Amino acid sequence: MSKKILICDGDSWTAGDLIDPELFGDDMTHVNHPDNDQYRLPRVWPHKLGKLLNVEVSNISVAGSSNDAIVRRLIPNVMKLLGHYNSDDLFVIVGWSSPERKDFYFKGEWNSWETLYPAQLTQSLPNKDLEKCYKIYLKYFWNEKEFMNRYINQNLYLHYFLKSKNIDHLFFNAFYESSALDFDDDVYKKFVEVGVSGMRENTDIIDDIKKFNGSESYGEYFNSANPYIVKEFLKVTDKVFKEVSFRNFLMEKGLFSSPQQHPNDMEHQLWAKELYKDLKDKI
């Protein structure tokens, strides 16, 4: 049976970082504004892939999203669609963000989920207390042991949720940004010194996880991650994961050179064609 709708979720590599110049000029704070959708969405890979597959697309991704938000957003959207479609009608694609991004529910000047971006120099925070909290978080709580464990569990949770609903799906990594560091008190100076806001070169999240699987340093590296869980995660990657990240796919073609931070229209088209090769017989 052919699919009727393709549901895509992710961060700016799926949502796009493009802004309508006639409506918003160069003000990127409006990238996720509903009025920007008609400009942004046709220029990114989900829409382009939908045209290749001749299928309707629901792109629910959000620029700046964390993986926490992807899981939190995708499940209720899938449940809602199951009220109108059969599971055989749906196909889900998730473009995971870099895993170090972390969501907290903020109750203060406003009430909402807020994302911290530890691999980013600037962070919009409303008061001095939160700035102090952010620095403490970076110094003591931001580390690979935490965000890698979280990333593994997010993949397992979402995979088995979709499997329980008999919904076919494909996962891929968009990019890998962070590098675990030992922060001193001058957090922002350390950011500048090591250039942590840049993306990781020639590596991927799965590569980092695989190299520690079964090694002597495994327990120290993953700390609370049970080796059986990691092995299960690697089995899942073999079943539903694209073997290359979006960014590395472009770099292997000699594209996406520094300081570029997002794929352009042509690079989105190339990724759509790459995914089409994987999905043309499944959708």
Coordinates of C-alpha atoms in Angstrom, one line a residue:
M1 CA 0.0 0.0 0.0
S2 CA 1.3 3.4 -0.9
K3 CA 1.7 6.0 1.9
K4 CA -0.5 9.0 2.0
I5 CA 1.4 11.4 4.3
L6 CA 5.1 11.9 5.2
I7 CA 5.6 13.3 8.7
C8 CA 9.0 15.0 9.1
D9 CA 10.5 16.4 12.4
G10 CA 13.8 17.9 13.3
D11 CA 15.6 21.1 13.8
S12 CA 16.7 23.8 11.4
W13 CA 18.2 21.2 9.1
T14 CA 14.7 20.0 8.5
A15 CA 12.7 23.1 9.2
G16 CA 15.0 25.4 7.3
D17 CA 16.7 28.6 8.5
L18 CA 15.3 30.7 5.7
I19 CA 13.5 34.0 6.2
D20 CA 11.2 35.8 3.9
P21 CA 13.0 39.1 3.1
E22 CA 9.8 40.9 2.1
L23 CA 8.1 40.1 5.4
F24 CA 10.9 40.0 7.9
G25 CA 14.0 41.4 6.2
D26 CA 17.0 39.7 7.8
D27 CA 15.5 39.2 11.2
M28 CA 16.1 35.5 11.9
T29 CA 14.0 35.6 15.1
H30 CA 10.9 35.2 12.9
V31 CA 12.2 32.0 11.2
N32 CA 9.5 29.9 12.9
H33 CA 6.7 32.4 12.4
P34 CA 3.6 30.9 10.7
D35 CA 3.8 33.7 8.1
N36 CA 7.2 32.5 7.1
D37 CA 6.1 29.0 6.3
Q38 CA 5.1 29.6 2.7
Y39 CA 8.6 30.9 2.0
R40 CA 10.6 28.5 4.1
L41 CA 9.0 25.1 3.8
P42 CA 9.1 24.7 0.0
R43 CA 12.9 25.2 0.0
V44 CA 13.8 22.4 2.4
W45 CA 14.2 18.7 1.9
P46 CA 10.9 17.4 3.2
H47 CA 8.9 19.3 0.6
K48 CA 11.3 18.4 -2.1
L49 CA 11.2 14.7 -1.1
G50 CA 7.4 14.8 -1.1
K51 CA 7.4 16.0 -4.7
L52 CA 9.8 13.2 -5.7
L53 CA 7.6 10.6 -3.9
N54 CA 4.3 12.3 -4.9
V55 CA 3.0 12.2 -1.3
E56 CA 1.6 14.8 1.1
V57 CA 4.1 16.2 3.6
S58 CA 3.6 17.4 7.2
N59 CA 6.8 19.2 8.2
I60 CA 6.4 19.8 12.0
S61 CA 10.1 20.6 12.6
V62 CA 11.2 23.7 14.4
A63 CA 14.4 25.7 13.8
G64 CA 16.5 25.6 16.9
S65 CA 14.8 22.4 18.2
S66 CA 16.4 20.0 20.6
N67 CA 15.9 16.2 20.5
D68 CA 13.9 16.6 23.7
A69 CA 11.4 18.8 21.7
I70 CA 11.4 16.4 18.7
V71 CA 10.1 13.5 20.9
R72 CA 7.7 15.8 22.8
R73 CA 6.3 17.2 19.5
L74 CA 6.2 14.1 17.3
I75 CA 4.3 11.7 19.4
P76 CA 1.1 13.8 19.9
N77 CA 1.2 14.8 16.2
V78 CA 1.3 11.1 15.2
M79 CA -1.5 10.2 17.6
K80 CA -3.6 13.0 16.1
L81 CA -3.0 11.8 12.6
L82 CA -3.9 8.3 13.5
G83 CA -7.4 9.7 14.2
H84 CA -7.7 10.4 10.5
Y85 CA -5.3 7.9 8.8
N86 CA -4.5 4.2 9.1
S87 CA -1.0 3.4 10.3
D88 CA -0.2 2.1 6.9
D89 CA -0.8 5.5 5.4
L90 CA 1.9 7.2 7.5
F91 CA 5.7 7.3 7.2
V92 CA 7.8 9.2 9.7
I93 CA 11.3 10.7 9.1
V94 CA 13.2 12.2 12.0
G95 CA 16.4 14.3 11.5
W96 CA 17.9 14.2 15.0
S97 CA 19.6 17.4 16.2
S98 CA 23.0 17.4 17.9
P99 CA 22.3 15.7 21.2
E100 CA 23.8 18.3 23.7
R101 CA 20.8 20.6 23.4
K102 CA 18.7 20.3 26.6
D103 CA 15.1 21.4 27.4
F104 CA 13.8 22.7 30.7
Y105 CA 10.3 23.9 31.5
F106 CA 10.7 27.5 32.6
K107 CA 8.3 29.2 35.1
G108 CA 9.2 32.8 35.4
E109 CA 8.7 35.8 33.1
W110 CA 6.9 33.3 30.9
N111 CA 5.9 29.7 31.1
S112 CA 7.2 27.5 28.3
W113 CA 9.8 24.8 27.4
E114 CA 13.2 26.5 26.9
T115 CA 16.2 25.0 25.1
L116 CA 19.7 25.4 26.3
Y117 CA 22.4 25.4 23.6
P118 CA 25.7 24.4 25.4
A119 CA 27.7 24.3 22.1
Q120 CA 26.6 27.9 21.3
L121 CA 28.3 31.0 22.6
T122 CA 25.2 33.2 23.0
Q123 CA 22.1 32.2 25.0
S124 CA 19.0 34.4 25.4
L125 CA 18.2 34.4 29.1
P126 CA 15.9 36.8 30.8
N127 CA 17.7 37.6 34.1
K128 CA 21.0 37.3 36.0
D129 CA 19.9 34.3 38.1
L130 CA 19.4 32.3 35.0
E131 CA 22.7 33.4 33.5
K132 CA 24.4 32.1 36.7
C133 CA 22.4 28.9 36.5
Y134 CA 23.4 28.4 32.9
K135 CA 27.1 28.7 33.7
I136 CA 26.8 26.2 36.6
Y137 CA 25.0 23.9 34.2
L138 CA 27.7 24.1 31.7
K139 CA 30.5 23.6 34.2
Y140 CA 29.0 20.7 36.2
F141 CA 26.2 19.0 34.2
W142 CA 26.9 19.4 30.5
N143 CA 28.8 16.3 29.5
E144 CA 28.7 13.4 27.0
K145 CA 27.7 10.9 29.7
E146 CA 24.4 12.8 30.1
F147 CA 23.5 13.8 26.6
M148 CA 24.7 10.5 24.9
N149 CA 22.6 8.5 27.4
R150 CA 19.6 10.8 26.7
Y151 CA 20.1 10.5 22.9
I152 CA 20.2 6.7 23.0
N153 CA 17.0 6.5 25.1
Q154 CA 15.3 9.0 22.8
N155 CA 16.0 6.9 19.8
L156 CA 14.8 3.7 21.5
Y157 CA 11.7 5.4 22.9
L158 CA 10.6 6.9 19.6
H159 CA 11.5 3.8 17.6
Y160 CA 9.5 1.4 19.8
F161 CA 6.6 3.9 20.0
L162 CA 6.3 4.0 16.2
K163 CA 6.8 0.3 15.9
S164 CA 4.0 -0.3 18.5
K165 CA 1.7 1.7 16.2
N166 CA 2.9 -0.2 13.1
I167 CA 4.3 3.0 11.5
D168 CA 7.3 2.8 9.2
H169 CA 10.0 5.2 9.9
L170 CA 13.6 6.4 9.1
F171 CA 16.0 8.2 11.4
F172 CA 19.1 10.2 10.5
N173 CA 21.5 12.6 12.2
A174 CA 21.6 16.1 10.9
F175 CA 24.9 17.2 12.4
Y176 CA 27.1 16.7 15.4
E177 CA 28.2 19.9 17.1
S178 CA 29.4 19.5 20.7
S179 CA 32.7 18.5 22.2
A180 CA 32.8 17.6 25.9
L181 CA 35.0 20.0 27.8
D182 CA 36.2 20.6 31.3
F183 CA 35.0 24.1 32.0
D184 CA 36.8 26.5 34.2
D185 CA 35.0 29.4 35.9
D186 CA 35.4 31.6 32.9
V187 CA 32.9 29.6 30.7
Y188 CA 32.6 32.1 27.9
K189 CA 36.3 32.7 27.6
K190 CA 36.7 28.9 27.3
F191 CA 34.1 28.9 24.5
V192 CA 36.1 31.5 22.5
E193 CA 39.4 29.7 23.1
V194 CA 38.3 26.3 21.9
G195 CA 35.8 27.4 19.2
V196 CA 33.2 25.1 20.6
S197 CA 30.4 26.8 18.5
G198 CA 31.9 25.1 15.4
M199 CA 30.6 21.7 14.3
R200 CA 32.6 18.5 14.8
E201 CA 34.7 17.6 11.8
N202 CA 34.6 14.2 10.1
T203 CA 32.8 12.4 12.9
D204 CA 29.3 11.3 13.7
I205 CA 27.3 10.5 16.9
I206 CA 27.0 6.8 16.0
D207 CA 30.7 6.6 15.4
D208 CA 31.4 7.8 18.9
I209 CA 29.0 5.3 20.4
K210 CA 30.2 2.4 18.4
K211 CA 33.9 2.9 19.3
F212 CA 33.1 2.6 23.0
N213 CA 30.7 -0.4 22.7
G214 CA 32.3 -3.3 24.4
S215 CA 35.6 -1.5 25.1
E216 CA 37.3 -1.3 28.6
S217 CA 36.5 2.4 28.8
Y218 CA 32.8 1.8 28.0
G219 CA 31.6 2.0 31.7
E220 CA 33.6 5.1 32.4
Y221 CA 32.4 6.8 29.2
F222 CA 28.7 6.1 29.4
N223 CA 28.5 5.8 33.2
S224 CA 24.8 5.0 33.7
A225 CA 24.2 3.5 30.3
N226 CA 23.7 -0.3 30.5
P227 CA 25.7 -2.1 27.8
Y228 CA 22.6 -4.1 26.8
I229 CA 20.8 -0.8 26.1
V230 CA 23.6 0.4 23.9
K231 CA 23.6 -2.9 22.0
E232 CA 19.9 -2.6 21.5
F233 CA 20.4 0.9 20.3
L234 CA 22.9 -0.2 17.7
K235 CA 20.5 -2.9 16.5
V236 CA 17.9 -0.2 16.0
T237 CA 20.4 1.9 14.0
D238 CA 21.0 -1.0 11.7
K239 CA 17.2 -1.3 11.0
V240 CA 16.0 2.3 10.7
F241 CA 19.0 4.6 10.6
K242 CA 20.4 6.4 7.6
E243 CA 24.1 5.3 7.5
V244 CA 25.4 8.9 7.0
S245 CA 24.5 12.2 8.6
F246 CA 23.1 15.0 6.4
R247 CA 26.2 17.1 7.1
N248 CA 28.7 14.3 6.4
F249 CA 26.8 13.4 3.2
L250 CA 27.3 17.0 2.0
M251 CA 31.0 17.1 3.1
E252 CA 31.7 13.9 1.2
K253 CA 30.6 15.7 -1.9
G254 CA 32.9 18.6 -1.2
L255 CA 30.0 20.8 -0.1
F256 CA 29.1 22.6 3.2
S257 CA 32.4 24.2 3.9
S258 CA 33.1 26.3 7.0
P259 CA 31.8 28.7 8.3
Q260 CA 28.5 27.5 6.7
Q261 CA 26.0 26.5 9.4
H262 CA 23.0 25.3 7.4
P263 CA 22.4 23.6 4.0
N264 CA 21.3 25.8 1.1
D265 CA 18.5 25.1 -1.3
M266 CA 20.6 23.0 -3.6
E267 CA 22.0 21.0 -0.7
H268 CA 18.5 20.3 0.5
Q269 CA 17.6 19.0 -3.0
L270 CA 20.6 16.7 -3.0
W271 CA 19.5 15.3 0.4
A272 CA 16.0 14.8 -0.8
K273 CA 17.3 12.8 -3.8
E274 CA 19.4 10.7 -1.5
L275 CA 16.5 9.9 0.8
Y276 CA 14.3 9.2 -2.3
K277 CA 16.7 6.4 -3.3
D278 CA 16.1 4.8 0.1
L279 CA 12.3 5.3 0.2
K280 CA 11.1 5.0 -3.4
D281 CA 10.2 1.4 -2.9
K282 CA 8.7 1.9 0.6
I283 CA 6.3 4.8 0.0

